């Protein structure tokens, strides 16, 4: 076994038995990205299991699973100047400096020059006119990566502290066929959490770090950022003299973030944010900078703040107590997520189901109809690119319950979902859908608390029972389950009902990048030789709307924004919801929820050719099927 590293040593290299090297940097362990090494799981188990006994700081370490496919880089010498390698798949366009020659107009229209001018104004005000006294951007590189096909994202590659300040390495990736015309406009901002008891969480901009306009074919951008402790203190509104600056900053603000914002030209002609990634809300799994170790006490204290985001998640690492306690069940490097699910689900008969499929196919191929429904884009996730035919996906939902079926009886979902044609080897997506609140007691406007996690297949019964019974602070999944059915005893939990579904899924994009997901399902279950089939249609908020203020640059104030509860402990931004987040009527007043309502109602009117189709709420499909099959009595 390798010698246990000294947590106090910076940049110490530790060899593992398989030859892979691990770097210790400011309390974080990160695997070196050696693409010849294909199985990062063994590295993680070695670090956490083998060294835990003699390495007391293991619970504060982070193990990041490396990409197993090296990017394909196309040398610039092989491309013609300005030649676009991939035809744009979308109509993303930005307003450029050439469109608005004056600096004042560039600021108004938020062109690249306008954003940079605003950044310089803000930095000059805070740090003085000498740019040598401003935060530094170093080692900026842009290259072409033909293999990246995921949603555009920001990833913090590494960060560390020393006596001089904070060093952050940032990677920004986009998809070549999504690059705007004539080029992407990406603003990188430094953020802090805005955390006030009994108020929604926000991620607020401290300053613009960098404004990127990369060459049109170079979709992989990497750079280093450096902030001195004095600069951070000024940005955060903290005293800069007579104090230990590093201690002051890290004590007052346990978390900072880096967020990327992709711009698009709005109908008004002004550039506006079309997509974001990163930040303290960890959108796409990265973006947060932890300034000091986060404790269970920190997490508990943060529950006085309401999370109103629809989706929250964090990659499971050894720094999360829930992973440390259940590492033989939870897949490393995968997210534990919680969601506030805004859903409207309706029963339809066979004829209506076929009508819905036909009308949606027509709508997909008739963009002229989209503006009438408030749609800016429509995509069918199940459209075969070669045949241009919609091919329903087949899924298998296995519903877990204990003897007596308390979950199915009460409509609480505990489910594994399998999609054979899409799932990779080892995928085990486990979900719980718990308590629901409705607006005014109606069944139409409902929001439900849910959680998802990836388990190690095959699942061991004792480990699953232990996980579901653990309602400690950090186990958001079990807390959702226990909130829905207090005192639930998971002893004997097992698959009780299997539902086979054919599903067609559409994604509606609205203004401000709000997306609404729609699915049409044919679900069949069998029990004791008897089968039952339901046809349902369902709407749900897929992607929250972006309603970012039009100001730019640093937002420093004379004193830090209040983010301390009565006890005085600085609050943190939780990467998960708690049950109290559901008990918040303000969720129904969110702007993207109102967009969702309007879209749902307009699409229903289009599908059924009447402004108020009389549809029966579907409720929980598994609960309804279990009752039809005689497994449960109606509750």
Coordinates of C-alpha atoms in Angstrom, one line a residue:
X1 CA 0.0 0.0 0.0
X2 CA 1.2 3.5 -0.7
X3 CA 2.2 5.7 2.1
X4 CA -0.8 7.8 3.3
X5 CA -0.3 11.4 2.1
X6 CA 0.2 14.3 4.4
X7 CA -3.0 16.5 4.1
X8 CA -0.9 19.6 4.8
X9 CA 1.4 19.2 1.8
X10 CA 0.5 20.9 -1.5
X11 CA 0.9 19.2 -4.8
X12 CA 2.1 15.9 -3.3
X13 CA 2.1 13.0 -5.8
X14 CA 1.0 9.6 -4.4
X15 CA 1.5 6.4 -6.5
X16 CA -1.2 3.8 -6.4
X17 CA -0.6 0.0 -6.8
X18 CA -1.8 0.1 -10.5
X19 CA 0.7 2.8 -11.4
X20 CA -1.8 5.6 -11.6
X21 CA -0.7 8.8 -9.8
X22 CA -2.9 10.9 -7.5
X23 CA -2.2 14.5 -6.7
X24 CA -3.0 16.0 -3.3
X25 CA -3.8 19.7 -3.6
X26 CA -5.3 21.8 -0.8
X27 CA -7.2 18.9 0.7
X28 CA -8.6 17.6 -2.6
X29 CA -7.6 14.4 -4.3
X30 CA -8.0 14.3 -8.0
X31 CA -7.0 11.6 -10.4
X32 CA -4.6 12.6 -13.0
X33 CA -6.3 12.4 -16.4
X34 CA -4.4 9.5 -17.9
X35 CA -6.8 8.2 -20.6
X36 CA -5.1 4.9 -20.8
X37 CA -6.6 4.2 -17.3
X38 CA -10.1 3.0 -18.0
X39 CA -11.6 2.2 -14.5
X40 CA -11.5 5.1 -12.1
X41 CA -13.8 3.2 -9.7
X42 CA -10.8 1.1 -8.4
X43 CA -8.9 4.3 -7.8
X44 CA -11.8 5.7 -5.7
X45 CA -12.2 2.5 -3.7
X46 CA -8.5 2.4 -3.0
X47 CA -8.4 6.0 -1.8
X48 CA -11.5 5.8 0.4
X49 CA -11.4 2.2 1.7
X50 CA -7.7 1.3 2.0
X51 CA -6.4 4.6 3.3
X52 CA -9.3 5.6 5.5
X53 CA -7.9 4.1 8.7
X54 CA -4.7 6.1 8.6
X55 CA -5.8 9.1 6.7
X56 CA -8.1 11.1 8.9
X57 CA -8.9 13.8 6.3
X58 CA -10.3 11.3 3.8
X59 CA -13.9 12.5 4.3
X60 CA -12.8 16.0 3.0
X61 CA -11.2 14.6 -0.1
X62 CA -12.6 14.7 -3.6
X63 CA -12.1 12.0 -6.2
X64 CA -13.0 13.0 -9.7
X65 CA -13.6 10.3 -12.3
X66 CA -11.6 11.1 -15.4
X67 CA -13.0 11.1 -18.9
X68 CA -12.1 7.8 -20.5
X69 CA -12.1 9.1 -24.1
X70 CA -9.3 11.6 -25.0
X71 CA -10.6 14.5 -27.1
X72 CA -9.9 14.5 -30.8
X73 CA -8.0 17.7 -31.5
X74 CA -7.9 18.9 -35.1
X75 CA -4.7 20.9 -35.7
X76 CA -5.3 24.5 -36.9
X77 CA -3.0 23.9 -39.8
X78 CA -5.5 21.4 -41.2
X79 CA -8.3 24.0 -41.4
X80 CA -8.9 26.9 -43.8
X81 CA -9.1 30.3 -42.0
X82 CA -12.7 31.0 -40.9
X83 CA -14.0 27.7 -42.3
X84 CA -16.9 26.3 -40.2
X85 CA -16.4 22.6 -39.7
X86 CA -20.0 21.9 -38.7
X87 CA -23.2 23.3 -40.1
X88 CA -25.2 25.1 -37.4
X89 CA -28.2 23.0 -36.1
X90 CA -29.9 26.0 -34.5
X91 CA -30.5 29.7 -35.3
X92 CA -28.3 31.1 -32.5
X93 CA -27.2 34.6 -33.4
X94 CA -25.5 37.3 -31.4
X95 CA -25.4 41.1 -31.7
X96 CA -21.8 42.1 -32.5
X97 CA -19.7 45.2 -31.9
X98 CA -20.0 45.9 -35.6
X99 CA -23.8 46.1 -35.3
X100 CA -23.5 48.8 -32.7
X101 CA -20.3 50.8 -33.2
X102 CA -20.6 53.2 -30.2
X103 CA -19.4 52.0 -26.8
X104 CA -22.6 53.3 -25.1
X105 CA -24.7 51.3 -27.6
X106 CA -22.5 48.2 -27.1
X107 CA -23.2 48.4 -23.3
X108 CA -27.0 48.7 -24.0
X109 CA -27.1 45.8 -26.4
X110 CA -24.6 43.7 -24.4
X111 CA -22.3 43.0 -27.3
X112 CA -18.8 41.5 -26.5
X113 CA -17.3 45.0 -26.4
X114 CA -20.1 46.2 -24.2
X115 CA -19.6 43.4 -21.7
X116 CA -15.8 44.0 -21.6
X117 CA -16.3 47.7 -21.2
X118 CA -18.6 47.1 -18.2
X119 CA -16.1 44.7 -16.7
X120 CA -13.3 47.3 -17.0
X121 CA -15.5 50.0 -15.5
X122 CA -16.3 47.8 -12.5
X123 CA -12.8 46.6 -11.9
X124 CA -11.4 50.2 -12.2
X125 CA -13.9 51.3 -9.5
X126 CA -12.9 48.5 -7.2
X127 CA -9.2 48.0 -7.9
X128 CA -8.0 51.2 -9.5
X129 CA -7.0 52.1 -13.1
X130 CA -3.9 49.9 -13.3
X131 CA -4.9 46.6 -14.8
X132 CA -1.9 45.0 -13.1
X133 CA -3.9 45.4 -9.9
X134 CA -6.9 43.6 -11.4
X135 CA -7.7 39.8 -11.1
X136 CA -5.6 37.9 -13.7
X137 CA -6.5 35.5 -16.5
X138 CA -3.6 33.3 -17.5
X139 CA -2.9 30.4 -19.9
X140 CA -6.0 30.9 -22.1
X141 CA -6.2 28.2 -24.8
X142 CA -8.9 27.4 -27.4
X143 CA -8.9 24.1 -29.4
X144 CA -11.3 22.1 -31.5
X145 CA -12.9 19.0 -29.9
X146 CA -15.0 17.0 -32.3
X147 CA -16.1 14.4 -29.7
X148 CA -18.0 16.8 -27.4
X149 CA -21.7 16.4 -28.0
X150 CA -23.2 17.0 -24.6
X151 CA -24.9 20.2 -23.5
X152 CA -22.6 23.2 -23.3
X153 CA -21.0 23.3 -19.9
X154 CA -18.4 24.8 -17.5
X155 CA -16.2 22.6 -15.4
X156 CA -13.8 23.6 -12.7
X157 CA -10.7 21.5 -13.5
X158 CA -8.9 22.4 -10.3
X159 CA -8.6 25.1 -7.6
X160 CA -6.3 25.8 -4.7
X161 CA -5.4 28.4 -2.1
X162 CA -2.1 29.7 -1.0
X163 CA -0.9 32.7 0.9
X164 CA -1.1 34.8 -2.2
X165 CA -4.7 34.1 -3.1
X166 CA -7.1 31.7 -5.0
X167 CA -6.1 29.9 -8.1
X168 CA -8.8 28.4 -10.3
X169 CA -8.6 26.4 -13.6
X170 CA -11.7 26.5 -15.7
X171 CA -12.8 24.5 -18.7
X172 CA -15.6 25.6 -21.0
X173 CA -17.0 23.3 -23.7
X174 CA -19.7 23.7 -26.3
X175 CA -21.1 21.7 -29.2
X176 CA -19.8 22.8 -32.6
X177 CA -23.2 22.7 -34.3
X178 CA -24.7 24.8 -31.6
X179 CA -22.1 27.7 -31.9
X180 CA -23.8 31.0 -32.6
X181 CA -23.4 33.2 -35.7
X182 CA -20.9 34.7 -36.2
X183 CA -19.4 33.2 -33.0
X184 CA -20.3 32.3 -29.4
X185 CA -20.5 35.0 -26.8
X186 CA -19.8 33.5 -23.4
X187 CA -19.5 35.5 -20.2
X188 CA -17.6 33.8 -17.3
X189 CA -18.6 35.3 -13.9
X190 CA -17.5 34.8 -10.3
X191 CA -20.4 34.3 -8.0
X192 CA -21.4 34.0 -4.3
X193 CA -24.4 32.5 -2.7
X194 CA -27.1 34.9 -1.5
X195 CA -28.5 33.1 1.5
X196 CA -31.0 34.7 3.8
X197 CA -33.2 32.7 6.2
X198 CA -36.7 32.0 4.9
X199 CA -35.8 33.4 1.5
X200 CA -35.0 31.6 -1.8
X201 CA -31.4 30.8 -2.6
X202 CA -29.7 32.8 -5.3
X203 CA -26.3 32.8 -7.0
X204 CA -25.3 36.4 -7.3
X205 CA -22.6 37.8 -9.6
X206 CA -19.5 39.3 -8.0
X207 CA -17.7 40.2 -11.2
X208 CA -17.2 39.3 -14.8
X209 CA -14.0 37.2 -14.9
X210 CA -13.7 36.9 -18.7
X211 CA -15.8 37.6 -21.8
X212 CA -15.1 34.9 -24.4
X213 CA -15.6 35.1 -28.2
X214 CA -13.7 32.0 -29.3
X215 CA -13.0 31.2 -32.9
X216 CA -16.1 29.5 -34.4
X217 CA -14.4 26.1 -34.7
X218 CA -12.8 26.1 -31.3
X219 CA -15.3 24.8 -28.8
X220 CA -13.0 23.8 -25.9
X221 CA -11.6 26.7 -23.9
X222 CA -9.4 26.5 -20.9
X223 CA -7.8 29.2 -18.7
X224 CA -6.5 29.9 -15.2
X225 CA -7.9 32.7 -13.0
X226 CA -6.1 34.2 -10.0
X227 CA -7.5 36.5 -7.3
X228 CA -5.5 37.9 -4.4
X229 CA -7.1 37.8 -1.0
X230 CA -7.4 41.6 -1.1
X231 CA -9.3 41.5 -4.3
X232 CA -11.7 38.8 -3.0
X233 CA -12.3 40.8 0.2
X234 CA -13.1 43.9 -1.8
X235 CA -15.5 42.0 -4.1
X236 CA -17.2 40.5 -1.1
X237 CA -17.5 43.8 0.8
X238 CA -15.2 42.6 3.6
X239 CA -12.6 44.7 5.5
X240 CA -9.2 44.7 3.8
X241 CA -6.9 46.0 6.6
X242 CA -6.1 44.9 10.2
X243 CA -7.4 41.3 9.6
X244 CA -6.1 38.0 8.3
X245 CA -7.6 38.3 4.8
X246 CA -7.5 34.6 3.9
X247 CA -9.2 33.6 7.2
X248 CA -11.7 36.4 6.9
X249 CA -12.7 35.5 3.3
X250 CA -13.0 31.7 3.9
X251 CA -14.8 32.1 7.2
X252 CA -17.4 34.6 5.9
X253 CA -17.9 32.8 2.6
X254 CA -17.4 29.0 2.7
X255 CA -18.4 28.8 -1.0
X256 CA -17.8 30.7 -4.2
X257 CA -18.7 29.8 -7.7
X258 CA -17.8 30.2 -11.4
X259 CA -20.6 30.3 -13.9
X260 CA -20.7 30.4 -17.7
X261 CA -23.4 32.3 -19.5
X262 CA -24.0 31.7 -23.2
X263 CA -25.7 34.7 -25.0
X264 CA -28.2 34.9 -27.8
X265 CA -29.8 37.9 -29.5
X266 CA -33.3 38.5 -28.1
X267 CA -36.3 39.8 -30.1
X268 CA -35.5 43.3 -28.8
X269 CA -32.0 43.0 -30.5
X270 CA -30.2 42.9 -27.2
X271 CA -28.0 40.0 -26.3
X272 CA -29.5 38.0 -23.4
X273 CA -28.5 34.9 -21.5
X274 CA -29.7 31.7 -23.3
X275 CA -27.9 29.0 -21.3
X276 CA -25.9 28.8 -18.1
X277 CA -23.6 26.2 -16.5
X278 CA -21.8 25.9 -13.2
X279 CA -22.0 28.3 -10.3
X280 CA -22.8 27.5 -6.7
X281 CA -25.9 25.7 -7.8
X282 CA -23.6 23.2 -9.5
X283 CA -25.6 23.2 -12.8
X284 CA -24.1 20.3 -14.9
X285 CA -22.3 19.0 -11.8
X286 CA -19.5 21.6 -11.4
X287 CA -18.8 25.3 -10.8
X288 CA -18.5 25.5 -7.0
X289 CA -15.3 26.4 -5.1
X290 CA -15.3 25.2 -1.5
X291 CA -13.3 27.6 0.6
X292 CA -13.2 25.4 3.7
X293 CA -14.5 21.8 4.6
X294 CA -18.3 21.7 4.8
X295 CA -19.7 19.9 7.9
X296 CA -23.0 18.3 8.8
X297 CA -23.6 21.2 11.1
X298 CA -23.2 23.5 8.1
X299 CA -25.7 21.5 6.1
X300 CA -28.2 21.4 8.9
X301 CA -28.0 25.2 9.6
X302 CA -28.6 25.9 5.9
X303 CA -32.1 24.4 6.0
X304 CA -33.5 27.7 7.1
X305 CA -33.0 28.9 3.5
X306 CA -35.5 27.8 0.9
X307 CA -34.3 26.2 -2.3
X308 CA -36.8 27.1 -5.1
X309 CA -34.8 25.7 -8.0
X310 CA -36.6 22.9 -9.8
X311 CA -33.5 20.7 -10.0
X312 CA -30.5 20.4 -7.6
X313 CA -27.7 17.9 -7.7
X314 CA -24.1 17.2 -6.8
X315 CA -21.7 14.5 -7.9
X316 CA -21.2 12.0 -5.0
X317 CA -17.6 12.2 -3.6
X318 CA -15.9 11.1 -0.4
X319 CA -16.6 14.6 0.9
X320 CA -20.3 13.8 1.1
X321 CA -21.2 11.9 4.3
X322 CA -24.0 10.1 2.5
X323 CA -21.5 8.6 0.1
X324 CA -19.1 7.7 2.9
X325 CA -21.8 5.9 4.7
X326 CA -23.2 4.0 1.7
X327 CA -20.3 3.7 -0.7
X328 CA -21.0 0.0 -1.4
X329 CA -24.4 1.0 -2.8
X330 CA -24.0 4.4 -4.4
X331 CA -22.1 4.7 -7.7
X332 CA -19.1 7.0 -7.4
X333 CA -18.8 10.0 -9.7
X334 CA -22.6 10.0 -10.3
X335 CA -25.1 12.6 -9.1
X336 CA -27.6 12.5 -6.3
X337 CA -30.3 14.8 -7.4
X338 CA -33.5 16.2 -5.9
X339 CA -36.3 17.9 -7.9
X340 CA -39.4 19.9 -7.3
X341 CA -41.5 18.3 -10.0
X342 CA -44.1 20.5 -11.5
X343 CA -46.2 18.0 -13.3
X344 CA -49.7 17.8 -14.9
X345 CA -50.7 14.2 -15.9
X346 CA -54.0 13.3 -17.6
X347 CA -55.7 10.0 -18.6
X348 CA -56.7 9.6 -22.2
X349 CA -58.5 6.8 -24.1
X350 CA -56.9 4.9 -27.0
X351 CA -58.4 7.1 -29.6
X352 CA -57.3 10.3 -27.9
X353 CA -53.8 8.9 -27.4
X354 CA -53.5 8.3 -31.2
X355 CA -54.9 11.7 -31.8
X356 CA -52.3 13.3 -29.6
X357 CA -49.4 11.5 -31.3
X358 CA -50.7 12.6 -34.7
X359 CA -51.2 16.2 -33.8
X360 CA -47.7 16.4 -32.2
X361 CA -46.1 15.0 -35.3
X362 CA -47.8 17.6 -37.3
X363 CA -46.8 20.3 -34.9
X364 CA -43.2 19.1 -35.0
X365 CA -43.1 19.6 -38.8
X366 CA -45.0 22.9 -38.9
X367 CA -42.8 25.6 -37.2
X368 CA -45.2 28.3 -38.4
X369 CA -47.6 27.1 -35.7
X370 CA -45.1 27.4 -32.9
X371 CA -45.4 31.2 -32.2
X372 CA -49.1 30.9 -31.7
X373 CA -48.4 28.5 -28.8
X374 CA -45.6 30.5 -27.4
X375 CA -42.9 28.0 -28.6
X376 CA -39.5 29.1 -29.8
X377 CA -38.3 25.5 -30.5
X378 CA -39.7 22.0 -30.5
X379 CA -37.8 18.7 -30.4
X380 CA -38.9 15.1 -30.4
X381 CA -36.4 13.0 -28.3
X382 CA -37.6 9.9 -30.1
X383 CA -37.3 11.0 -33.7
X384 CA -35.2 8.7 -35.8
X385 CA -32.7 10.9 -37.7
X386 CA -32.5 8.6 -40.7
X387 CA -36.2 7.7 -41.2
X388 CA -37.6 10.9 -39.7
X389 CA -40.2 8.7 -38.0
X390 CA -41.1 8.9 -34.3
X391 CA -40.1 5.7 -32.6
X392 CA -41.5 5.3 -29.1
X393 CA -38.9 4.3 -26.5
X394 CA -39.6 1.2 -24.5
X395 CA -38.9 1.3 -20.8
X396 CA -39.3 -1.0 -17.8
X397 CA -40.3 0.5 -14.5
X398 CA -39.8 -1.8 -11.4
X399 CA -41.7 -0.5 -8.4
X400 CA -40.3 -1.4 -4.9
X401 CA -42.4 -1.8 -1.8
X402 CA -42.6 -3.7 1.4
X403 CA -45.1 -6.4 2.4
X404 CA -48.5 -4.8 2.7
X405 CA -47.7 -2.4 -0.1
X406 CA -47.8 0.9 1.9
X407 CA -46.1 2.8 -0.9
X408 CA -48.2 1.7 -3.8
X409 CA -51.4 2.2 -1.7
X410 CA -50.4 5.8 -0.9
X411 CA -49.0 6.7 -4.3
X412 CA -45.4 7.0 -3.2
X413 CA -43.0 6.0 -6.0
X414 CA -39.9 4.0 -5.3
X415 CA -38.7 2.9 -8.7
X416 CA -35.9 1.6 -10.9
X417 CA -36.3 2.7 -14.5
X418 CA -34.6 0.8 -17.4
X419 CA -34.5 2.0 -21.0
X420 CA -32.7 -0.9 -22.8
X421 CA -31.9 0.9 -26.0
X422 CA -30.3 3.9 -24.2
X423 CA -28.9 2.5 -21.0
X424 CA -25.2 1.8 -20.9
X425 CA -23.8 -1.2 -18.9
X426 CA -24.1 -0.8 -15.2
X427 CA -26.8 1.9 -15.2
X428 CA -29.2 1.6 -12.2
X429 CA -31.3 4.7 -11.9
X430 CA -33.3 4.7 -8.7
X431 CA -35.9 7.3 -7.9
X432 CA -38.3 8.2 -5.2
X433 CA -41.3 10.5 -5.7
X434 CA -42.8 11.6 -2.4
X435 CA -45.2 14.2 -1.0
X436 CA -47.2 16.5 -3.2
X437 CA -48.7 19.9 -2.7
X438 CA -51.4 21.4 -4.9
X439 CA -52.5 25.0 -5.5
X440 CA -55.9 25.7 -3.9
X441 CA -56.5 22.0 -3.3
X442 CA -57.0 21.4 -7.0
X443 CA -55.4 18.4 -8.8
X444 CA -54.3 20.4 -11.8
X445 CA -51.5 22.6 -10.3
X446 CA -49.2 20.2 -8.4
X447 CA -45.6 20.1 -7.3
X448 CA -44.0 17.0 -5.9
X449 CA -40.7 16.4 -4.1
X450 CA -38.5 13.7 -5.7
X451 CA -35.0 12.4 -5.6
X452 CA -32.8 10.3 -7.9
X453 CA -29.5 8.4 -7.4
X454 CA -27.4 5.8 -9.2
X455 CA -26.9 2.5 -7.5
X456 CA -24.3 -0.2 -8.0
X457 CA -25.7 -3.1 -9.9
X458 CA -26.5 -5.7 -8.5
X459 CA -28.1 -4.1 -5.5
X460 CA -27.6 -5.9 -2.2
X461 CA -30.8 -6.1 -0.1
X462 CA -29.2 -5.2 3.3
X463 CA -27.4 -2.2 1.9
X464 CA -30.6 -0.9 0.2
X465 CA -32.6 -1.3 3.4
X466 CA -29.8 0.5 5.4
X467 CA -29.8 3.4 2.9
X468 CA -33.5 3.9 2.9
X469 CA -33.6 3.8 6.7
X470 CA -30.9 6.5 7.0
X471 CA -32.6 9.8 7.3
X472 CA -29.5 11.7 8.4
X473 CA -29.1 15.3 7.2
X474 CA -27.2 14.5 4.0
X475 CA -29.3 11.6 2.8
X476 CA -31.8 13.6 0.7
X477 CA -33.2 10.5 -1.0
X478 CA -34.3 8.8 2.2
X479 CA -35.6 12.1 3.7
X480 CA -37.9 12.5 0.7
X481 CA -39.2 8.9 1.3
X482 CA -39.6 9.4 5.0
X483 CA -41.4 12.8 4.5
X484 CA -43.9 11.1 2.3
X485 CA -44.5 8.2 4.6
X486 CA -43.2 9.0 8.1
X487 CA -41.7 6.1 10.0
X488 CA -41.5 4.0 6.9
X489 CA -39.7 0.7 7.6
X490 CA -37.8 -0.6 4.6
X491 CA -37.4 -4.1 5.9
X492 CA -38.2 -6.6 3.2
X493 CA -38.3 -3.9 0.4
X494 CA -38.4 -5.6 -3.0
X495 CA -39.9 -5.3 -6.5
X496 CA -43.7 -5.7 -6.3
X497 CA -44.9 -4.4 -9.6
X498 CA -43.4 -4.1 -13.1
X499 CA -44.8 -1.6 -15.6
X500 CA -43.7 -1.8 -19.3
X501 CA -44.2 1.5 -21.2
X502 CA -44.0 2.8 -24.6
X503 CA -43.2 6.5 -24.4
X504 CA -42.9 9.4 -26.9
X505 CA -41.2 12.5 -25.5
X506 CA -41.1 16.1 -26.8
X507 CA -39.3 19.1 -25.5
X508 CA -40.8 22.6 -25.9
X509 CA -38.5 25.6 -25.6
X510 CA -40.0 28.9 -24.5
X511 CA -38.7 32.4 -24.1
X512 CA -35.9 32.8 -21.6
X513 CA -34.8 29.2 -22.4
X514 CA -37.6 27.7 -20.2
X515 CA -38.2 24.2 -21.4
X516 CA -41.3 22.1 -20.8
X517 CA -41.2 18.3 -21.3
X518 CA -44.1 16.4 -22.6
X519 CA -44.6 12.7 -22.8
X520 CA -47.3 10.4 -24.1
X521 CA -47.3 7.0 -22.4
X522 CA -48.8 3.6 -23.0
X523 CA -48.2 1.7 -19.7
X524 CA -49.0 -2.0 -19.1
X525 CA -48.7 -4.0 -15.9
X526 CA -49.5 -7.7 -15.2
X527 CA -50.4 -9.4 -11.9
X528 CA -51.6 -12.9 -11.3
X529 CA -52.3 -13.4 -15.0
X530 CA -54.3 -10.2 -15.3
X531 CA -53.1 -7.2 -17.4
X532 CA -54.1 -3.6 -17.3
X533 CA -53.1 -0.7 -19.7
X534 CA -53.3 3.0 -19.2
X535 CA -52.8 5.8 -21.7
X536 CA -51.5 9.1 -20.2
X537 CA -50.1 12.4 -21.3
X538 CA -47.9 14.4 -19.0
X539 CA -46.3 17.9 -18.9
X540 CA -43.4 18.9 -16.6
X541 CA -40.9 21.7 -16.2
X542 CA -37.7 20.5 -17.8
X543 CA -35.3 23.4 -17.6
X544 CA -35.8 26.5 -15.5
X545 CA -36.1 29.8 -17.2
X546 CA -33.2 32.3 -17.2
X547 CA -34.3 35.6 -15.8
X548 CA -30.9 37.2 -15.1
X549 CA -30.8 40.9 -14.5
X550 CA -29.4 43.1 -17.2
X551 CA -26.7 44.7 -15.1
X552 CA -23.1 43.5 -15.5
X553 CA -20.0 43.4 -13.5
X554 CA -19.1 43.5 -9.8
X555 CA -21.8 43.8 -7.2
X556 CA -19.7 44.6 -4.1
X557 CA -21.2 46.5 -1.2
X558 CA -19.8 48.1 1.9
X559 CA -20.8 45.1 4.0
X560 CA -21.4 41.5 3.1
X561 CA -24.9 40.4 2.3
X562 CA -26.4 38.8 5.3
X563 CA -25.9 35.1 5.2
X564 CA -25.7 34.1 8.9
X565 CA -28.5 32.6 11.0
X566 CA -29.0 33.7 14.6
X567 CA -26.2 31.4 15.8
X568 CA -23.7 33.2 13.6
X569 CA -22.5 30.2 11.5
X570 CA -22.1 31.2 7.8
X571 CA -24.7 29.5 5.7
X572 CA -23.9 27.3 2.7
X573 CA -25.8 26.5 -0.5
X574 CA -27.2 23.0 -0.2
X575 CA -26.9 20.8 -3.3
X576 CA -30.3 19.2 -2.5
X577 CA -33.9 20.0 -1.4
X578 CA -35.4 19.3 2.0
X579 CA -39.1 18.7 2.7
X580 CA -39.6 22.3 3.9
X581 CA -38.7 23.5 0.4
X582 CA -42.0 22.0 -0.9
X583 CA -44.1 23.9 1.5
X584 CA -43.8 27.2 -0.3
X585 CA -46.7 28.6 -2.3
X586 CA -44.3 31.0 -4.0
X587 CA -43.3 28.1 -6.2
X588 CA -46.5 28.5 -8.1
X589 CA -45.7 32.1 -8.7
X590 CA -42.3 31.6 -10.3
X591 CA -42.1 33.1 -13.8
X592 CA -41.1 29.8 -15.4
X593 CA -44.0 28.0 -13.7
X594 CA -46.4 30.5 -15.2
X595 CA -44.8 29.9 -18.6
X596 CA -45.3 26.2 -18.0
X597 CA -49.0 26.7 -17.2
X598 CA -49.6 28.8 -20.3
X599 CA -47.8 26.3 -22.6
X600 CA -49.6 23.4 -21.1
X601 CA -53.0 25.0 -21.6
X602 CA -52.3 26.2 -25.1
X603 CA -51.0 22.8 -26.2
X604 CA -53.9 20.9 -24.7
X605 CA -56.3 23.3 -26.6
X606 CA -54.3 22.5 -29.8
X607 CA -54.3 18.7 -29.2
X608 CA -58.0 18.4 -28.4
X609 CA -59.3 21.4 -30.4
X610 CA -61.1 22.9 -27.5
X611 CA -60.0 25.6 -24.9
X612 CA -61.0 23.4 -21.9
X613 CA -60.7 19.7 -22.6
X614 CA -62.3 17.7 -19.8
X615 CA -59.5 15.3 -19.0
X616 CA -59.3 13.2 -15.9
X617 CA -56.1 13.7 -13.8
X618 CA -54.0 10.5 -14.0
X619 CA -52.5 10.7 -10.6
X620 CA -49.9 8.0 -10.0
X621 CA -49.8 5.4 -12.8
X622 CA -48.4 2.6 -10.6
X623 CA -50.9 3.3 -7.8
X624 CA -53.8 3.2 -10.3
X625 CA -52.6 0.1 -12.1
X626 CA -52.1 -1.7 -8.7
X627 CA -55.6 -0.9 -7.8
X628 CA -57.0 -2.0 -11.1
X629 CA -55.1 -5.3 -10.8
X630 CA -56.5 -5.9 -7.3
X631 CA -53.2 -5.6 -5.6
X632 CA -54.4 -2.7 -3.4
X633 CA -57.5 -1.1 -2.2
X634 CA -58.2 2.5 -3.1
X635 CA -56.9 4.8 -0.4

